[in-house]
XYZ file of C-alpha atoms in Angstrom:
355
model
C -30.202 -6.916 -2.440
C -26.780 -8.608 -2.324
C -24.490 -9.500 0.459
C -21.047 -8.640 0.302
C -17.690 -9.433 2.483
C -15.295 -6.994 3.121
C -11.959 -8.220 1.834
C -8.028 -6.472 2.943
C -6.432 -7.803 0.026
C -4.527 -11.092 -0.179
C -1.015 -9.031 1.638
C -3.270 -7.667 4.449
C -6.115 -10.435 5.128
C -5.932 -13.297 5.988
C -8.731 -14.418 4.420
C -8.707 -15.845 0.985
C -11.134 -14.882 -1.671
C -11.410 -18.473 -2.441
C -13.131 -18.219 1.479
C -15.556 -15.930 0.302
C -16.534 -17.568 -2.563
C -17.142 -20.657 -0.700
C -20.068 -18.698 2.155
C -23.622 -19.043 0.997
C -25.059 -16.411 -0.756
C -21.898 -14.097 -1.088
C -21.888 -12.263 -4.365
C -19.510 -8.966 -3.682
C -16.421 -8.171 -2.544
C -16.194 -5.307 -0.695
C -12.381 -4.208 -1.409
C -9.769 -1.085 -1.923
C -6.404 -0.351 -2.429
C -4.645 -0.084 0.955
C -1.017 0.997 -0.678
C -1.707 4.050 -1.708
C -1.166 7.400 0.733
C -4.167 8.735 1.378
C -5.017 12.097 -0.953
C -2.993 10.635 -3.827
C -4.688 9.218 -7.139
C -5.745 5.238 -6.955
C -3.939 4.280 -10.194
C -6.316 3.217 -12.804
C -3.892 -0.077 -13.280
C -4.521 -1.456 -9.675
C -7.986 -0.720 -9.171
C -8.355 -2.799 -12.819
C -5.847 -5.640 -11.269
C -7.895 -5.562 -7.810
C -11.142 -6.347 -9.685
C -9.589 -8.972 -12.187
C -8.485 -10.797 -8.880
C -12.381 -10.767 -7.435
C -14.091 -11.314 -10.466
C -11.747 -14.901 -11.144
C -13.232 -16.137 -7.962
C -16.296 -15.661 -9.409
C -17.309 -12.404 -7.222
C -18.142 -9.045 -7.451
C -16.564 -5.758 -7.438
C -18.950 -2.975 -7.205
C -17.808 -1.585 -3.897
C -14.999 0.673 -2.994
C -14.857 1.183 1.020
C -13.263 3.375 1.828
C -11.068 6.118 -0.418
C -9.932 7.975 2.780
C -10.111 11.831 2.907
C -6.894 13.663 3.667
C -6.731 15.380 6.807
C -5.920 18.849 5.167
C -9.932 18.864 3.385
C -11.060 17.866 7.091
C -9.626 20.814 8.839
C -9.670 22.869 5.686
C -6.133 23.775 5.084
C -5.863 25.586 1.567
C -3.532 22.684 0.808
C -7.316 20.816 0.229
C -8.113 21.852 -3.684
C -5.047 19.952 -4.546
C -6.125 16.461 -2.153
C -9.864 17.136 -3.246
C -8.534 17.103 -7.220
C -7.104 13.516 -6.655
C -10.147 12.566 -5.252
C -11.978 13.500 -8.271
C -9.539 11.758 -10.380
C -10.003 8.683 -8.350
C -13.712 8.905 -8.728
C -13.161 8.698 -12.318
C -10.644 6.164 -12.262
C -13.145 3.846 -10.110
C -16.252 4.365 -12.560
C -14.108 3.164 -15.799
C -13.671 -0.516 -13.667
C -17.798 -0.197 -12.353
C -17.516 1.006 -9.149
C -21.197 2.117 -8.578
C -20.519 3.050 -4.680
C -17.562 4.659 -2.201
C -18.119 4.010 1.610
C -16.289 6.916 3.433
C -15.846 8.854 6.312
C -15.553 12.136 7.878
C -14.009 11.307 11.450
C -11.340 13.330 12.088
C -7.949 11.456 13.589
C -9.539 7.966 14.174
C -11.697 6.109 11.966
C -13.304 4.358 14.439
C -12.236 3.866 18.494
C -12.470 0.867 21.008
C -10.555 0.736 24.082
C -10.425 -3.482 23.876
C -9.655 -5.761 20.938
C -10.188 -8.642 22.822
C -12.989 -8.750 24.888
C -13.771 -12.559 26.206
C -17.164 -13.499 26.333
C -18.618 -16.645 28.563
C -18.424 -18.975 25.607
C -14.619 -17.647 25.031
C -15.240 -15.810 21.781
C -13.572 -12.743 21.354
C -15.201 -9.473 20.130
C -14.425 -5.223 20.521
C -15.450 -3.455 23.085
C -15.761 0.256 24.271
C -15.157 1.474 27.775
C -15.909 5.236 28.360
C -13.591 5.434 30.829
C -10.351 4.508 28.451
C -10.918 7.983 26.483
C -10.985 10.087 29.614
C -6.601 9.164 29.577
C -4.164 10.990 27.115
C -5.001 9.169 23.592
C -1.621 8.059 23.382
C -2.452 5.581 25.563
C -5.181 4.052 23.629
C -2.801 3.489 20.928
C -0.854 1.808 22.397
C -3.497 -0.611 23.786
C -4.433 -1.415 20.182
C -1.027 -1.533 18.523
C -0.403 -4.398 20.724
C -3.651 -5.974 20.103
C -3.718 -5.660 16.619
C -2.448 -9.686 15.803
C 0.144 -7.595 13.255
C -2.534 -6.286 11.290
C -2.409 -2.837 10.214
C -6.043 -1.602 10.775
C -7.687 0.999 8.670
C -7.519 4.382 10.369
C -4.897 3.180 12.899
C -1.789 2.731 10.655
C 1.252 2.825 12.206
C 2.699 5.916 9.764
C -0.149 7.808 10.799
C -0.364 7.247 14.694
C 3.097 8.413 14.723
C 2.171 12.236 13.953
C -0.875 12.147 16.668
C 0.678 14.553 18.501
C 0.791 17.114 15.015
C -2.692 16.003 14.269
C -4.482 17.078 17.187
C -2.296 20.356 17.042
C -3.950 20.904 13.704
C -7.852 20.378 14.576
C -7.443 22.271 17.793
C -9.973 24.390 15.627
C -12.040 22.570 14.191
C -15.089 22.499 16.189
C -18.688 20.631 14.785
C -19.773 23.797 13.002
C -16.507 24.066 10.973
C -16.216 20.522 10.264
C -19.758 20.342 8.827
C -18.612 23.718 6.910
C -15.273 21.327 5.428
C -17.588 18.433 4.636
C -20.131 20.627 2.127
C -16.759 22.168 0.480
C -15.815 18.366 -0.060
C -18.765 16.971 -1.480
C -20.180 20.284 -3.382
C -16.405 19.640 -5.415
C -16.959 16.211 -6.003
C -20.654 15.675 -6.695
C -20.961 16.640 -9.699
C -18.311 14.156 -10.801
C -19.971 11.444 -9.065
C -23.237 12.719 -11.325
C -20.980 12.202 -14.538
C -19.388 9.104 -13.500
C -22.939 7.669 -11.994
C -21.360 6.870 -8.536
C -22.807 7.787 -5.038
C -20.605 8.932 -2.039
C -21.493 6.505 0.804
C -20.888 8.710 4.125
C -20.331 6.175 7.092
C -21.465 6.921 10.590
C -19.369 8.035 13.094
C -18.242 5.240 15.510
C -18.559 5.620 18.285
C -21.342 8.239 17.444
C -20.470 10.841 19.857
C -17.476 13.174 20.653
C -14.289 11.798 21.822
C -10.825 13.304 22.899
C -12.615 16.589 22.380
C -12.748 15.578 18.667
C -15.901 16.656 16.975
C -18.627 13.714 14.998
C -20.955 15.149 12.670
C -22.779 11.643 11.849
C -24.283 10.999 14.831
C -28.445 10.256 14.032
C -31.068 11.103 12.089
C -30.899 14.828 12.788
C -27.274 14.918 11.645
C -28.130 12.962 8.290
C -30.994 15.685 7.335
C -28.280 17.813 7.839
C -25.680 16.041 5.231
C -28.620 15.962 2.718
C -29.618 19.617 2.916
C -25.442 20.008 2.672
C -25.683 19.022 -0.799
C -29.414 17.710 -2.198
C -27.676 15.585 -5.289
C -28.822 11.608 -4.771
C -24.915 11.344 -5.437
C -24.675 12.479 -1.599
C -25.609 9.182 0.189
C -25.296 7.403 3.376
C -23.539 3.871 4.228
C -26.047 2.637 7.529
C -23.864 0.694 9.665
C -26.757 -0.677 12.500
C -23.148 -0.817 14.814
C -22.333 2.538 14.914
C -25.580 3.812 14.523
C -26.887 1.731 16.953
C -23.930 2.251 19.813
C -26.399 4.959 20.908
C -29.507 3.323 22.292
C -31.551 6.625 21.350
C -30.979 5.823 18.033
C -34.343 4.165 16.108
C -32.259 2.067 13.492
C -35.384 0.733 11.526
C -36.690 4.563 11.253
C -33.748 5.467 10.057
C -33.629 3.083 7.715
C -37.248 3.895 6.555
C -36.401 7.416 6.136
C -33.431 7.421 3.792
C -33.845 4.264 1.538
C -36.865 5.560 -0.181
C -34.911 8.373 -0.758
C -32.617 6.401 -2.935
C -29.976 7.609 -0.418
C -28.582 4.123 0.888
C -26.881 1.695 -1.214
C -24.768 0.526 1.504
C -25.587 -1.061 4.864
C -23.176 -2.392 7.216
C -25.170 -5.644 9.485
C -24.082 -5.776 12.965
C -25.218 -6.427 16.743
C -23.921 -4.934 19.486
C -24.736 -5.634 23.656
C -25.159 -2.230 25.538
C -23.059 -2.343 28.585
C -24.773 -1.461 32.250
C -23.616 1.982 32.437
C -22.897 5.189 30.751
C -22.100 4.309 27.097
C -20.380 1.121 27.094
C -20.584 -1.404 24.747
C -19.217 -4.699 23.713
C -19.765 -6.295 19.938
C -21.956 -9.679 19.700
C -22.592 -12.319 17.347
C -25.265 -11.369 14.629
C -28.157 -13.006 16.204
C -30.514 -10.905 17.726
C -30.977 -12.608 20.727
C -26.866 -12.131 21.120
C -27.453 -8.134 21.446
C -29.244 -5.428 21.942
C -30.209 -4.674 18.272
C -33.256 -6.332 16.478
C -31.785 -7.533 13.412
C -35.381 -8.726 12.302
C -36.548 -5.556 11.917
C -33.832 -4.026 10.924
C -33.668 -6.451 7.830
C -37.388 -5.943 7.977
C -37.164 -2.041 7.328
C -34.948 -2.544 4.582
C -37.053 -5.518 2.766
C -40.116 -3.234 2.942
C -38.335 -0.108 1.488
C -37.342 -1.812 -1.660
C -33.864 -1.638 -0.670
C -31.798 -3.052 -3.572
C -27.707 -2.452 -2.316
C -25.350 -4.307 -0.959
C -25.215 -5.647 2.927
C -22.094 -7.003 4.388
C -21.800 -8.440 8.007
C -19.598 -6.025 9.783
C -17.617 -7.113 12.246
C -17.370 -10.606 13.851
C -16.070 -11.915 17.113
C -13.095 -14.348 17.099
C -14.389 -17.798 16.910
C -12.990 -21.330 16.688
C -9.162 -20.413 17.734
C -9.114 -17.503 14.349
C -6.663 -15.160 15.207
C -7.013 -12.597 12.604
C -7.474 -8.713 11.981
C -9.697 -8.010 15.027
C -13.470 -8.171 14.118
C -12.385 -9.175 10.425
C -11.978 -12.846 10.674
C -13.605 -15.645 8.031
C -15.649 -17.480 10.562
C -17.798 -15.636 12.395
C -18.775 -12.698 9.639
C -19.645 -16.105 7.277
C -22.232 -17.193 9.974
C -23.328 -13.498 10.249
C -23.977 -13.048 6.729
C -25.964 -16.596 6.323
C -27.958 -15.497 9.018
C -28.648 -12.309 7.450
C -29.342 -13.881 4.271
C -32.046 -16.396 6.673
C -33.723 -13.775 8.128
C -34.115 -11.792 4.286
C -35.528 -14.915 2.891
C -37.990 -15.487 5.277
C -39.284 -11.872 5.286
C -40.000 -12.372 1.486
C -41.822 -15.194 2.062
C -43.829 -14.156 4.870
């Protein structure tokens, strides 16, 4: 196991890698290239010039998260073959620098959705939140709320060029209901895995987060069920899973250490994503919390537990972090709070082996 830190780039973070190098026990840098349109080719000369940048601060690049899909292979326009070819091209492109893993997903419109950016806790800390309520109003709305809480970050899945055809995008998957996207996602992956076979990479799939329909937009990765489901898509071990314990776990029926038991010995997870949430006292709501256990609702110790006594031998990062210490950065992205998580993390590991 290693523990990684997810990294913008030094135009879009405002952390340095110099940071990371600096945090106990951090060994990868969990990176992409955010320049480059989603669908076209990652050019073989930046991916090399990203990792020459990590590896002089004495970290890692093994990581890719996330090569976004174009919207044309998720609704399944015949436009895809073409978007689908650059991916494969990419794939090869990443496996000449030693890429070993890609983290992506399959949400279609938003990556990911809170309604609040800056939810205060007592202590003042800041973290994201998710109110139910906020996604019963026209999603343009929404936006809005998180364009102006963004602290002039552009954040994955809500860039600015792409929020700006909303309107066009839910026009186009106004039929694309669970069944069809499911039907789009095996097309994807039966096209790709055998490159990732040639190139020995594995596709990463990330949960969908929140994991449950919103705006009357269909999630496929939702549980368990749903991952039996990807795997019988597509049996390669080139068709794995990223577990975030977030997203996952923003659905208290979900059994995260199960989950965790089920798919790691399958060789299916080299990716986990570490966080806590707090359920809220009604309906679905949630808010984000420090990485302690005792900060949440999720068990971290047994969720690091699960994966010690699987054999799991990937990379964790801490996901997302709450604002600490007057940090003003990308929302749930800053230095401070992630470094804590990930020592903590790295705590509770340690003593499991030696228990």
């Amino acid at each position: 196991m290693e523990m990684g830190f997810r990294w913008y780039g030094p135009d879009e973070d405002a952390v340095k890698l110099q940071d990371i190098r600096q945090i106990p026990g951090a060994k990868q840098v969990v990176g992409a290239l955010f320049d480059v349109p989603v669908g076209e080719v990652w050019p073989l000369a930046k991916i090399k010039a990203l990792k020459a940048q990590i590896e002089a601060a004495g970290l890692k690049f093994t990581i890719v998260e996330s090569v976004n899909i174009h919207d044309d292979i998720k609704i399944g326009l015949p436009t895809r073959d073409r978007y689908i070819e650059n991916y494969q091209q990419t794939i090869r492109n990443l496996a000449q620098v030693g890429v070993k893993t890609i983290c992506y997903n399959f949400m279609p419109i938003f990556d990911w959705i809170r309604t609040d950016l800056h939810f205060q806790l007592a202590d003042g800390s800041k973290v994201l939140a998710f109110q139910e309520r906020y996604t019963a109003e026209d999603p343009q709305v929404l936006i809005q709320k998180i364009q102006q809480g963004d602290n002039g970050f552009s954040l994955p899945g809500w860039e600015p060029e792409r929020l700006a055809k909303v309107q066009e995008l839910f026009k186009a998957y106004a039929d694309v209901d669970a069944s069809r996207l499911r039907a789009n996602l095996k097309y994807f992956l039966d096209a790709i895995l055998p490159v990732c076979e040639a190139c020995h990479i594995q596709m990463a799939i990330h949960p969908d987060d929140p994991p449950m329909p919103l705006f009357g937009l269909p999630r496929i990765f939702k549980n368990a069920a749903d991952m039996r489901s990807i795997v019988a898509m597509n049996p390669s071990l080139a068709n794995g899973f990223t577990i975030c314990t977030g997203s996952l776990g923003e659905n208290p029926d979900n059994d995260i250490p199960a989950i965790i038991r089920e798919f790691v010995v399958q060789g299916r997870v080299p990716f986990v994503h570490a966080r806590n949430i707090k359920y809220a006292e009604h309906g679905r709501d949630f808010r984000e919390a420090a990485h302690l256990s005792s900060e949440g609702s999720l068990d971290m110790y047994e969720i690091m537990k699960a994966l010690h006594d699987t054999g799991f031998d990937g990379v964790i990062r801490p996901d997302h972090g709450r604002d600490i210490w007057g940090e003003a950065g990308r929302p749930g992205y800053g230095l401070y709070d992630r470094a804590l998580g990930l020592t903590y993390l790295n705590g509770l590991w340690e003593a499991i082996s030696k228990s």
